[in-house]
């Protein structure tokens, strides 16, 4: 499945884009799902001494899927193709790597 195929599939389970406050719903949903990943990692650190062997990869896959769903639907809401978003990101990172600025901070480095 390519990114645009996934985006189309995700949209079949999305709310109407004209729903009240849909932009805020999608942004907060994305942040919330990313927070669930962070919470699982926090508990791994707190309760399991950061032992990655004890990380529940099925749970992580489920949460990553939720992040992907919100990303795909938010991109569509903004009129963006998920394939294009993914390609732009890979191109940006390859350019930073080529210029030896992949580390550091700042969006425009």
Short mmCIF file of C-alpha atoms in Angstrom, two decimals:
data_model
loop_
_atom_site.label_atom_id
_atom_site.label_comp_id
_atom_site.label_asym_id
_atom_site.label_seq_id
_atom_site.Cartn_x
_atom_site.Cartn_y
_atom_site.Cartn_z
CA UNK A 1 0.00 0.00 0.00
CA UNK A 2 1.40 3.39 -0.87
CA UNK A 3 0.80 6.52 1.17
CA UNK A 4 -2.01 7.89 -1.01
CA UNK A 5 -3.79 4.51 -0.94
CA UNK A 6 -3.58 4.59 2.84
CA UNK A 7 -4.84 8.17 2.90
CA UNK A 8 -7.89 7.25 0.82
CA UNK A 9 -8.60 4.27 3.09
CA UNK A 10 -8.24 6.40 6.23
CA UNK A 11 -10.66 8.97 4.86
CA UNK A 12 -13.38 6.31 4.70
CA UNK A 13 -13.41 6.29 8.51
CA UNK A 14 -12.93 10.04 9.04
CA UNK A 15 -15.51 12.59 10.09
CA UNK A 16 -16.91 15.03 7.57
CA UNK A 17 -14.21 17.66 6.95
CA UNK A 18 -16.89 20.32 7.36
CA UNK A 19 -17.67 19.16 10.90
CA UNK A 20 -17.36 21.97 13.45
CA UNK A 21 -13.77 22.45 14.63
CA UNK A 22 -12.55 19.53 12.52
CA UNK A 23 -9.07 21.06 12.13
CA UNK A 24 -8.66 21.31 15.91
CA UNK A 25 -10.07 17.78 16.34
CA UNK A 26 -7.44 16.38 13.95
CA UNK A 27 -4.50 18.31 15.40
CA UNK A 28 -5.42 17.43 18.98
CA UNK A 29 -6.02 13.81 17.99
CA UNK A 30 -2.57 13.61 16.40
CA UNK A 31 -0.89 15.12 19.44
CA UNK A 32 -2.89 12.86 21.76
CA UNK A 33 -1.90 9.71 19.91
CA UNK A 34 1.77 10.78 19.85
CA UNK A 35 1.40 11.37 23.58
CA UNK A 36 0.18 7.80 24.03
CA UNK A 37 3.42 6.59 22.45
CA UNK A 38 5.40 8.82 24.80
CA UNK A 39 3.41 7.48 27.76
CA UNK A 40 4.27 3.89 26.86
CA UNK A 41 7.95 4.80 26.61
CA UNK A 42 7.76 6.66 29.93
CA UNK A 43 6.41 3.52 31.58
CA UNK A 44 9.16 1.46 29.97
CA UNK A 45 11.72 3.82 31.51
CA UNK A 46 9.98 4.01 34.89
CA UNK A 47 8.93 0.41 35.34
CA UNK A 48 11.27 -1.66 33.19
CA UNK A 49 14.62 0.15 33.36
CA UNK A 50 14.36 1.20 29.69
CA UNK A 51 14.68 -2.44 28.61
CA UNK A 52 13.59 -2.36 24.96
CA UNK A 53 13.17 -6.14 25.01
CA UNK A 54 10.13 -5.52 27.25
CA UNK A 55 8.53 -2.97 24.94
CA UNK A 56 5.17 -4.22 23.68
CA UNK A 57 5.67 -3.83 19.95
CA UNK A 58 2.05 -4.73 19.18
CA UNK A 59 0.89 -1.82 21.36
CA UNK A 60 3.43 0.47 19.70
CA UNK A 61 2.27 -0.62 16.24
CA UNK A 62 -1.32 0.18 17.19
CA UNK A 63 -0.39 3.63 18.48
CA UNK A 64 1.82 4.34 15.46
CA UNK A 65 -1.14 3.37 13.29
CA UNK A 66 -3.30 5.91 15.11
CA UNK A 67 -0.64 8.59 14.54
CA UNK A 68 -0.54 7.62 10.86
CA UNK A 69 -4.34 7.82 10.59
CA UNK A 70 -4.47 11.32 12.05
CA UNK A 71 -1.53 12.40 9.87
CA UNK A 72 -3.22 11.12 6.73
CA UNK A 73 -6.59 12.69 7.51
CA UNK A 74 -5.04 16.00 8.60
CA UNK A 75 -2.98 16.12 5.41
CA UNK A 76 -6.16 15.58 3.39
CA UNK A 77 -7.96 18.28 5.37
CA UNK A 78 -5.14 20.66 4.38
CA UNK A 79 -5.36 19.58 0.73
CA UNK A 80 -2.08 17.66 0.85
CA UNK A 81 -1.28 14.27 -0.64
CA UNK A 82 0.32 11.95 1.91
CA UNK A 83 2.67 10.71 -0.84
CA UNK A 84 3.78 14.30 -1.42
CA UNK A 85 4.21 14.97 2.31
CA UNK A 86 6.34 11.82 2.67
CA UNK A 87 8.44 12.63 -0.41
CA UNK A 88 9.04 16.22 0.71
CA UNK A 89 10.20 14.97 4.10
CA UNK A 90 12.62 12.43 2.61
CA UNK A 91 13.94 15.08 0.20
CA UNK A 92 14.42 17.58 3.04
CA UNK A 93 16.33 15.08 5.17
CA UNK A 94 18.49 13.94 2.23
CA UNK A 95 19.35 17.58 1.52
CA UNK A 96 20.29 18.17 5.15
CA UNK A 97 22.41 15.03 5.14
CA UNK A 98 24.15 16.12 1.92
CA UNK A 99 24.93 19.51 3.50
CA UNK A 100 26.00 17.87 6.79
CA UNK A 101 23.32 19.66 8.81
CA UNK A 102 21.05 16.72 9.60
CA UNK A 103 21.82 17.22 13.30
CA UNK A 104 21.11 20.46 15.07
CA UNK A 105 17.93 22.43 15.24
CA UNK A 106 15.82 24.76 13.15
CA UNK A 107 13.34 24.06 10.37
CA UNK A 108 15.31 25.98 7.73
CA UNK A 109 18.81 24.64 8.35
#
